[in-house]
XYZ file of C-alpha atoms in Angstrom:
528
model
C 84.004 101.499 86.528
C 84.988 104.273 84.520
C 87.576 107.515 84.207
C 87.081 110.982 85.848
C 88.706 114.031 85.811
C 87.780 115.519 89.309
C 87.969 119.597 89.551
C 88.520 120.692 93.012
C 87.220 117.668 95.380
C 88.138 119.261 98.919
C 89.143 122.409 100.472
C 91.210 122.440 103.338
C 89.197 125.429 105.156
C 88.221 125.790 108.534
C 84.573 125.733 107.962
C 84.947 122.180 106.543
C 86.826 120.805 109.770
C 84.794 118.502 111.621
C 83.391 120.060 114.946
C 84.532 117.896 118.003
C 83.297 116.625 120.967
C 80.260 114.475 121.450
C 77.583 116.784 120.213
C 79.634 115.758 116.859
C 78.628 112.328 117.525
C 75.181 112.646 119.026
C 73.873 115.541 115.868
C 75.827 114.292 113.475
C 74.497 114.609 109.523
C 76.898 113.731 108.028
C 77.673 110.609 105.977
C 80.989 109.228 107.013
C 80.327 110.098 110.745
C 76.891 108.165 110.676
C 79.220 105.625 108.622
C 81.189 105.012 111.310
C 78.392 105.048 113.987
C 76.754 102.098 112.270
C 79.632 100.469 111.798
C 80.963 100.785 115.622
C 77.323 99.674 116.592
C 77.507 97.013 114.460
C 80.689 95.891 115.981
C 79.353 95.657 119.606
C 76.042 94.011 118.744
C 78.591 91.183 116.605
C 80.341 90.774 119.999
C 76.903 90.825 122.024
C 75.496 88.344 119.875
C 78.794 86.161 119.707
C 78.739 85.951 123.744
C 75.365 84.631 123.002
C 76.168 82.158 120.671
C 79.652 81.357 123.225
C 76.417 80.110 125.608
C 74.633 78.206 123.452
C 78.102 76.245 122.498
C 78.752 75.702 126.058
C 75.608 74.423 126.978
C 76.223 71.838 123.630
C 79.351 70.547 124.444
C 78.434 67.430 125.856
C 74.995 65.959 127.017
C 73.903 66.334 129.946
C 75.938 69.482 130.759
C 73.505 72.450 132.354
C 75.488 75.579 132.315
C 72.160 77.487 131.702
C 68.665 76.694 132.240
C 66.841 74.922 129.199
C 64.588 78.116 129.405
C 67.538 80.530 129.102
C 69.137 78.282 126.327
C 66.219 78.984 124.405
C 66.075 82.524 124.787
C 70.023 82.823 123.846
C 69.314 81.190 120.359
C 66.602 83.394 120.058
C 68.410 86.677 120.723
C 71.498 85.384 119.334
C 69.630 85.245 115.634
C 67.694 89.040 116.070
C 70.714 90.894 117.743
C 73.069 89.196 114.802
C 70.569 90.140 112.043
C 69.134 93.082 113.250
C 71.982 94.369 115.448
C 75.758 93.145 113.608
C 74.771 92.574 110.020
C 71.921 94.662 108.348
C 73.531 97.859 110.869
C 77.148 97.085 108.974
C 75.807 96.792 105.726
C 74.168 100.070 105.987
C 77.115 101.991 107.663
C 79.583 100.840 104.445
C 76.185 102.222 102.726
C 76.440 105.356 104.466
C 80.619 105.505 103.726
C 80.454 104.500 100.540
C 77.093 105.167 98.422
C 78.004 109.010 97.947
C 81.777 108.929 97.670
C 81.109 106.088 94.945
C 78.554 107.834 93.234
C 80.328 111.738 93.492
C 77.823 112.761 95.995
C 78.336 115.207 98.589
C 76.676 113.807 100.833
C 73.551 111.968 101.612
C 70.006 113.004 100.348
C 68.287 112.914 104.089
C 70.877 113.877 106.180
C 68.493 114.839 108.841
C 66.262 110.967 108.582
C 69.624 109.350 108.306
C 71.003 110.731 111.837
C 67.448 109.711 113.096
C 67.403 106.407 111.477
C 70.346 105.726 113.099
C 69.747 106.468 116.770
C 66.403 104.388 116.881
C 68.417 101.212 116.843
C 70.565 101.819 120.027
C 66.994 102.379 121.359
C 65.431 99.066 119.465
C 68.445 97.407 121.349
C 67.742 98.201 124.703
C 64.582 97.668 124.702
C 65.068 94.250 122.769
C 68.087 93.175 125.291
C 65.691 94.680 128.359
C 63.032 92.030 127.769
C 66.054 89.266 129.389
C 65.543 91.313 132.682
C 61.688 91.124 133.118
C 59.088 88.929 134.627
C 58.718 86.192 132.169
C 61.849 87.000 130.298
C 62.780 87.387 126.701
C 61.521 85.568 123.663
C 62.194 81.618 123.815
C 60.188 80.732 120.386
C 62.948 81.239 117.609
C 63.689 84.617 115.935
C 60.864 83.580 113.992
C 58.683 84.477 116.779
C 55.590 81.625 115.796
C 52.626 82.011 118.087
C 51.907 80.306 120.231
C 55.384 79.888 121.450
C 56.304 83.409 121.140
C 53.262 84.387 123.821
C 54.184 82.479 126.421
C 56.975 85.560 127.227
C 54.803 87.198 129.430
C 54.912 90.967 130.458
C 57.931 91.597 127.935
C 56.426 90.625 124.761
C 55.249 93.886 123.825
C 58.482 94.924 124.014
C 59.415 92.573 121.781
C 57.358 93.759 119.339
C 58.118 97.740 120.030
C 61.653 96.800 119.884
C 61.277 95.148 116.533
C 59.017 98.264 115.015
C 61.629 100.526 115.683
C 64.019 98.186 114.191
C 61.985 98.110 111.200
C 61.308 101.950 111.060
C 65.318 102.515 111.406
C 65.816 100.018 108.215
C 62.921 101.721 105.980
C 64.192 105.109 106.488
C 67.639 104.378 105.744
C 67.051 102.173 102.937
C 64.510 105.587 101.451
C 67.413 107.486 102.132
C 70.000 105.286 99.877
C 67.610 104.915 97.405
C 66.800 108.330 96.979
C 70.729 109.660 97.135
C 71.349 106.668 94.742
C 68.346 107.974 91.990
C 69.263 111.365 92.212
C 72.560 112.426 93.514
C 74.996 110.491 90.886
C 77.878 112.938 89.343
C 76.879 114.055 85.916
C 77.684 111.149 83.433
C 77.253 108.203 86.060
C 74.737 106.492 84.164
C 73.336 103.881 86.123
C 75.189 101.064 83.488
C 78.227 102.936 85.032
C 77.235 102.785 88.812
C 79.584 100.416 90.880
C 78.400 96.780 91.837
C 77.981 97.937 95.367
C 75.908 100.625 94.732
C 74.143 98.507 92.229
C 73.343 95.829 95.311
C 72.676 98.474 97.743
C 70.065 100.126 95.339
C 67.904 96.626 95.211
C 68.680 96.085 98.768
C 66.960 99.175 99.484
C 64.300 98.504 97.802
C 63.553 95.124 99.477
C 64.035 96.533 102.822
C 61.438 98.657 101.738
C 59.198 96.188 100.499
C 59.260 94.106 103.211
C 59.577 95.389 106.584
C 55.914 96.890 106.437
C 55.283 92.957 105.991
C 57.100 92.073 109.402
C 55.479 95.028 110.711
C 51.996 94.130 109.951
C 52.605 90.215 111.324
C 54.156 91.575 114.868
C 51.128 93.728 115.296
C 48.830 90.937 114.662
C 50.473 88.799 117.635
C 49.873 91.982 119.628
C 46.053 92.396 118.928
C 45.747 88.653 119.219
C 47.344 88.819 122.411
C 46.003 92.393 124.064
C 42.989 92.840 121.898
C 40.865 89.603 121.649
C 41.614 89.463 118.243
C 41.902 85.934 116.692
C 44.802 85.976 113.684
C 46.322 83.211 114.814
C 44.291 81.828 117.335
C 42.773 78.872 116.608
C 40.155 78.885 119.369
C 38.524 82.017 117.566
C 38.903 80.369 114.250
C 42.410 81.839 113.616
C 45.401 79.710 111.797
C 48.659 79.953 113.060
C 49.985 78.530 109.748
C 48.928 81.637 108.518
C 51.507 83.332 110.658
C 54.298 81.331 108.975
C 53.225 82.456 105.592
C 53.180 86.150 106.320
C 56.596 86.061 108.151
C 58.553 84.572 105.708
C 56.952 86.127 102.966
C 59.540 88.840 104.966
C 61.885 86.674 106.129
C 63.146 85.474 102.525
C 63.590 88.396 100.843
C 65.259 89.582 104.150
C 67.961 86.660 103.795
C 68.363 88.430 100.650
C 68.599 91.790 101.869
C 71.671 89.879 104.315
C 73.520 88.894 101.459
C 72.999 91.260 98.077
C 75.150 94.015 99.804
C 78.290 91.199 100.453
C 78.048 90.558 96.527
C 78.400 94.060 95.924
C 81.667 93.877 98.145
C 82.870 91.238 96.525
C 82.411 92.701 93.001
C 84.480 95.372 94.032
C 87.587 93.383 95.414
C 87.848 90.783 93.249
C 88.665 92.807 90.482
C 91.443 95.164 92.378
C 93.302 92.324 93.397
C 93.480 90.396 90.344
C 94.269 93.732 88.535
C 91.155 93.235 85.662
C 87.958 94.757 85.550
C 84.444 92.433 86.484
C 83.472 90.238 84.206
C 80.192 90.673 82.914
C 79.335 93.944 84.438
C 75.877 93.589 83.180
C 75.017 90.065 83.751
C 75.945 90.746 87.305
C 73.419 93.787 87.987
C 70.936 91.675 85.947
C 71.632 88.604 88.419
C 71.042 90.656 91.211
C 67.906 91.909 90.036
C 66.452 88.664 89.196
C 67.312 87.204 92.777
C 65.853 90.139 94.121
C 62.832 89.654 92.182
C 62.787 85.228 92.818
C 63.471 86.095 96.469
C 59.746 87.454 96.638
C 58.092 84.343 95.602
C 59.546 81.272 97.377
C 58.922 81.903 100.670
C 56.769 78.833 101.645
C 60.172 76.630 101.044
C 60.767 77.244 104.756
C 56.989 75.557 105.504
C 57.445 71.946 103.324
C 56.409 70.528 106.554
C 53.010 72.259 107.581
C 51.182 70.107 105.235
C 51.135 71.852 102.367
C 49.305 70.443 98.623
C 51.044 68.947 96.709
C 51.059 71.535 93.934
C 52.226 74.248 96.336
C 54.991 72.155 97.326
C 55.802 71.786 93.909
C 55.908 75.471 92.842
C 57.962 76.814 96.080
C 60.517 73.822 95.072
C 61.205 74.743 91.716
C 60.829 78.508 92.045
C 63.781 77.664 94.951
C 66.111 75.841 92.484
C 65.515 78.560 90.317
C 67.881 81.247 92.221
C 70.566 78.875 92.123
C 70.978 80.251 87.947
C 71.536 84.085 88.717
C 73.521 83.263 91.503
C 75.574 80.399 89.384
C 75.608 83.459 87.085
C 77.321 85.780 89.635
C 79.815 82.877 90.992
C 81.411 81.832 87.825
C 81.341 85.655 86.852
C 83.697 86.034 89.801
C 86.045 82.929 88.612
C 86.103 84.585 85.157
C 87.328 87.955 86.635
C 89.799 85.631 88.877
C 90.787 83.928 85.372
C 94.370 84.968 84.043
C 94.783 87.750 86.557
C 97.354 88.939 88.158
C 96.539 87.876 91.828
C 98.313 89.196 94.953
C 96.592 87.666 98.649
C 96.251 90.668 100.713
C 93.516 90.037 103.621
C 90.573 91.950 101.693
C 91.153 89.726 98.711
C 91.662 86.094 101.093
C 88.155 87.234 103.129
C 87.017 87.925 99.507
C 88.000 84.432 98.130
C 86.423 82.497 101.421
C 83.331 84.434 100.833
C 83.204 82.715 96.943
C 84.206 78.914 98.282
C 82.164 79.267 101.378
C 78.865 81.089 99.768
C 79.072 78.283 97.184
C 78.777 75.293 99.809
C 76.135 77.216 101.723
C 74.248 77.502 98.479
C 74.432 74.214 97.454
C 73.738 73.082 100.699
C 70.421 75.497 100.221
C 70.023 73.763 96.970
C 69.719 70.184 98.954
C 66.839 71.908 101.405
C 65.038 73.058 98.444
C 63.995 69.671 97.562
C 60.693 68.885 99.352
C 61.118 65.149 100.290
C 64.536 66.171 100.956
C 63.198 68.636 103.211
C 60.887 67.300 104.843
C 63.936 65.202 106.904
C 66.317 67.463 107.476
C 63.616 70.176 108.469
C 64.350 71.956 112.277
C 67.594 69.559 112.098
C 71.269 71.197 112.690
C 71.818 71.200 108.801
C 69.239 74.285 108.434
C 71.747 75.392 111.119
C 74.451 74.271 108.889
C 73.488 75.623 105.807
C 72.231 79.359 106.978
C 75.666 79.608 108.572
C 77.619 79.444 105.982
C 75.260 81.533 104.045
C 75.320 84.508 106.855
C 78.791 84.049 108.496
C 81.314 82.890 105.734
C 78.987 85.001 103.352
C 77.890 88.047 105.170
C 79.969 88.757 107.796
C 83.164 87.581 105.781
C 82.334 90.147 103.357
C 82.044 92.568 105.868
C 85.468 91.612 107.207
C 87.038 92.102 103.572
C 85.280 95.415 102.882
C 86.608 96.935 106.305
C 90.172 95.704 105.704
C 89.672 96.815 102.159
C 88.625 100.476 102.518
C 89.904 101.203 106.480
C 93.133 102.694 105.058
C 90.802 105.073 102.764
C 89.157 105.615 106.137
C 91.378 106.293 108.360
C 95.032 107.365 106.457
C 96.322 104.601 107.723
C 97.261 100.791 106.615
C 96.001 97.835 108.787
C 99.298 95.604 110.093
C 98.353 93.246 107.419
C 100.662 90.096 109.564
C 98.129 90.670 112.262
C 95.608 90.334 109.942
C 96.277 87.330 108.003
C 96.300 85.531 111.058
C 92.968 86.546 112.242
C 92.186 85.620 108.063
C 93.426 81.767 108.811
C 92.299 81.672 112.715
C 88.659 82.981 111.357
C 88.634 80.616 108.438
C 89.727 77.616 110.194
C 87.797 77.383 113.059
C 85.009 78.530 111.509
C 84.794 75.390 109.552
C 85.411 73.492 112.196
C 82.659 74.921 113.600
C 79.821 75.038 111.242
C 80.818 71.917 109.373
C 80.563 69.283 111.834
C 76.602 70.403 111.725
C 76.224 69.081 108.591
C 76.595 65.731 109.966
C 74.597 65.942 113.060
C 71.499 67.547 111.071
C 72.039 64.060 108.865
C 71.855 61.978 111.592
C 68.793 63.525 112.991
C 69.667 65.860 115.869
C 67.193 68.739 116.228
C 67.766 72.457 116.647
C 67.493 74.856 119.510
C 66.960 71.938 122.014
C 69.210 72.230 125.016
C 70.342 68.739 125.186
C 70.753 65.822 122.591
C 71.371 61.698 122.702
C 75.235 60.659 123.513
C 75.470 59.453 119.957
C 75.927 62.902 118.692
C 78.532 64.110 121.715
C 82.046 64.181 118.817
C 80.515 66.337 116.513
C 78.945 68.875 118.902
C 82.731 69.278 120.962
C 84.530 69.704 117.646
C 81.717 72.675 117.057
C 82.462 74.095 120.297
C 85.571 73.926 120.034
C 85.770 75.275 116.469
C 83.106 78.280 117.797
C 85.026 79.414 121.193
C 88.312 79.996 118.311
C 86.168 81.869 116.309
C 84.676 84.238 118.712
C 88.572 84.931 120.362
C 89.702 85.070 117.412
C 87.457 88.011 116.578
C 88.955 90.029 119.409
C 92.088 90.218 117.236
C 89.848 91.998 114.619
C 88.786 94.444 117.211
C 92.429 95.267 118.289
C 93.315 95.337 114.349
C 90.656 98.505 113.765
C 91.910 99.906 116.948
C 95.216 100.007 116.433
C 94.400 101.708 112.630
C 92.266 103.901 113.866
C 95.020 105.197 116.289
C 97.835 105.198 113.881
C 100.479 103.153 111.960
C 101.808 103.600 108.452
C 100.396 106.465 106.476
C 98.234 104.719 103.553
C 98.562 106.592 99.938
C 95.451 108.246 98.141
C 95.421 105.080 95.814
C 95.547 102.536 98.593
C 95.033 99.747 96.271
C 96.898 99.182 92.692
C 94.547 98.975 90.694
C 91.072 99.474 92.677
C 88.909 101.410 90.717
C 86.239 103.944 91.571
C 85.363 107.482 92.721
C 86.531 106.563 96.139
C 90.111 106.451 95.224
C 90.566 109.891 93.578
C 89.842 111.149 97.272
C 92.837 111.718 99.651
C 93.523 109.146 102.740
C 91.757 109.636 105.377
C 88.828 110.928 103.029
C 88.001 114.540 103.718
C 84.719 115.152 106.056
C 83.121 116.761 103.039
C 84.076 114.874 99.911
C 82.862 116.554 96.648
C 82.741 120.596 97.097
C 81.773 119.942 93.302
C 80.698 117.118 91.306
C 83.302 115.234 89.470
C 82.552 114.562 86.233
C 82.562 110.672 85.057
C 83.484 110.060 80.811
């Protein structure tokens, strides 16, 4: 965003050598290491999760195939959406946090060190526990991420393990998110006003706060289930006078903002690659942080648009539609933002910028697919139908994960000292963005014509549309093992990358050397 003149950023002493072995790994405080724990955790639980979802496409192929029990089907779309969510995409979001928040902002590092090694070793322990429930009497959750009782009780012995799994989930996300908030409010270099913070810090700073908002919420709704199921409490019971509707209203008055708190950190991402590549600096700097802020703020108070069907008045239905439609402004605000900053530059297509570019085109038919459910009568049909599938898709994989995928080609050279073979990359681009249509867009149609989600089987009618989604999904996932070898093999070595990396990327970041030193800022550059 702005010039700096950096004093001395990094000596090369022995005392500022990282220490080696695994008790480096396992004690770890500092930033880039947790950075890259997050991210490497992140990375397994995407390829976890995407052998999941590899299931529930071969069990859809054709009707009447059983390649898994109905039972097991159910559980696999269940722990397909909380080990994606919980596991690939918040966890990889908050390692480029970890990377990035304090080189962007000339911090030396981050303001809880100590919480933010904690923070992240409770989710390799949320996991196991989570992934343990598959292996016990009665099995894992079958009722939808969403966990609605009383589906979600009929798990037997392992659902409080459910819900301990998804408290220390939600205690690893609050602590992080305190600790990027706090580095964020008061660790910036002298003269990095917050009008001169980058976009991704910007997105990670309202993210934080969301998480923060919200997770108590989730917290507080898994520990009813638990009271009503252990304690002869009656929440949601209806047989003590309880209303399970009631559930629905207190999870997603989490579960929106937490869509949000998916998705802010990609714009962010975005915001910063968009500009590098087409060699001119965002358009509307302000507008955007403004547009952030107001989705942030919208997110809060539409929740009930995921509950058109429970019978709701007519004047409630009413305000959750329009309060819907309204997000579709700030983030119309941010999209044609982008296309301005696009506008009359000088564009080059390296991957970054093509993963970058998907994200806009992709995000956009997600959203206006989004704009279609927020209609109430409109809802109403295509409610539980494959085009919720649809839409949320290409909302959470062409939007989140792409963005992920752009901002680890874009700063793994900064990294790591090394360029990515950018040939191998391109085609994993194409193979990713082709098949990943053909995946997700054939769902459009089905949800049209009627064909319910997470049911095991369907009528023959719909049998064309679910092979070319299989089809389109088993490319995706292999495809994704070339990503995999791609960080490996930059990780290991290859072309040295220079300090710049990027013409014309701007930020703190990029006064560093490549690979970044372990400690970054021995003293605070100073931003004019």
């Amino acid at each position: 965003m702005s010039s700096t003149t950096h004093d001395t950023h990094h000596e090369h002493g022995d005392h500022h050598a990282p220490p080696y072995g695994i008790t480096r790994w396992l004690f770890t405080t500092n930033h880039k290491d947790l950075g890259v724990l997050y991210m490497s955790f992140a990375l397994l639980m995407f390829f976890v999760g995407g052998a999941m979802a590899m299931v529930i496409r071969a069990e859809l192929f054709q009707p009447g195939l059983n390649v898994v029990d109905p039972y097991f089907f159910n559980q696999m779309t269940t722990m397909h959406a909380l080990v994606m969510i919980f596991g690939a995409v918040m966890p990889g979001f908050t390692g480029l946090a970890n990377w990035l928040v304090p080189v962007q902002i000339g911090a030396p590092d981050m303001a809880l060190p100590r919480v933010n090694n904690w923070a992240f070793w409770l989710l390799p322990a949320g996991f196991v526990l989570l992934l343990a429930t598959l292996f016990m009497p009665g099995g894992g959750p079958a009722g939808g991420w969403t966990m609605y009782p009383p589906l979600v009780l009929q798990m037997g012995d392992a659902f409080p393990f459910l819900i301990f799994a998804v408290h220390i989930l939600g205690i690893s996300s609050i602590m992080g998110s305190i600790n990027i908030v706090a580095t964020i409010l008061n660790m910036r270099a002298p003269g990095m006003t917050l009008m001169k913070m980058p976009m991704f810090v910007w997105t990670w700073l309202i993210t934080g706060f969301l998480i923060i908002a919200v997770m108590p919420v989730l917290a507080g709704a898994v520990t009813m289930l638990l009271t009503d199921q252990y304690f002869g409490t009656s929440f949601f019971n209806t047989a003590g006078g309880g209303d399970p509707v009631m559930f629905q209203h207190v999870f997603w008055f989490f579960g929106h903002p937490e869509v949000y708190i998916l998705i802010l950190p990609a714009f962010g991402i975005v915001s910063a690659i968009i500009p590098t590549f087409a060699r001119k600096p965002l358009f509307g700097y302000s507008s955007m942080v403004y547009a952030v802020a107001a989705i942030a703020f919208l997110s809060f108070i539409v929740w009930a648009h995921h509950m058109f069907t429970v019978g709701m008045p007519l004047a409630g239905q009413l305000f959750f539609m329009f309060a819907t439609m309204l997000i579709a402004v700030p983030t119309g605000v941010k999209i044609f933002n982008w296309m301005a900053t696009l506008w009359r530059g000088s564009i080059t297509f390296e991957t970054p910028m093509l993963f970058a570019l998907a994200f806009v085109i992709l995000f956009t038919i997600g959203g206006l697919s989004g704009l279609m459910l927020a209609l109430a009568p409109v809802d109403l049909q295509y409610h539980d139908t494959y085009f919720v599938v649809a839409h949320f898709h290409y909302v959470l994989v062409t939007g989140a994960v792409f963005a992920i995928m752009a901002a680890v080609y874009y700063w793994l050279p900064k990294w790591t000292g090394h360029m990515y073979d950018e040939k191998l990359a391109q085609w994993h681009f194409w193979l990713s963005v082709i098949s990943v249509n053909v995946l997700f867009f054939p769902q459009h149609f089905l949800g049209l014509a009627g064909m319910p989600r997470r049911i095991p089987d369907y009528a023959v009618q719909f049998t064309e549309f679910n092979m070319i989604s299989s089809i389109g999904g088993f490319v995706f996932g292999f495809s994704q093992l070339l990503f995999l070898w791609l960080v490996i093999k930059c990780v290991r070595g290859g072309e040295k990358a220079s300090d710049q990396v990027w013409e014309g990327a701007q930020g703190l970041e990029w006064t560093l050397p490549s690979p970044a030193p372990y400690h970054s800022f021995e003293t605070p550059p100073v931003v004019k």
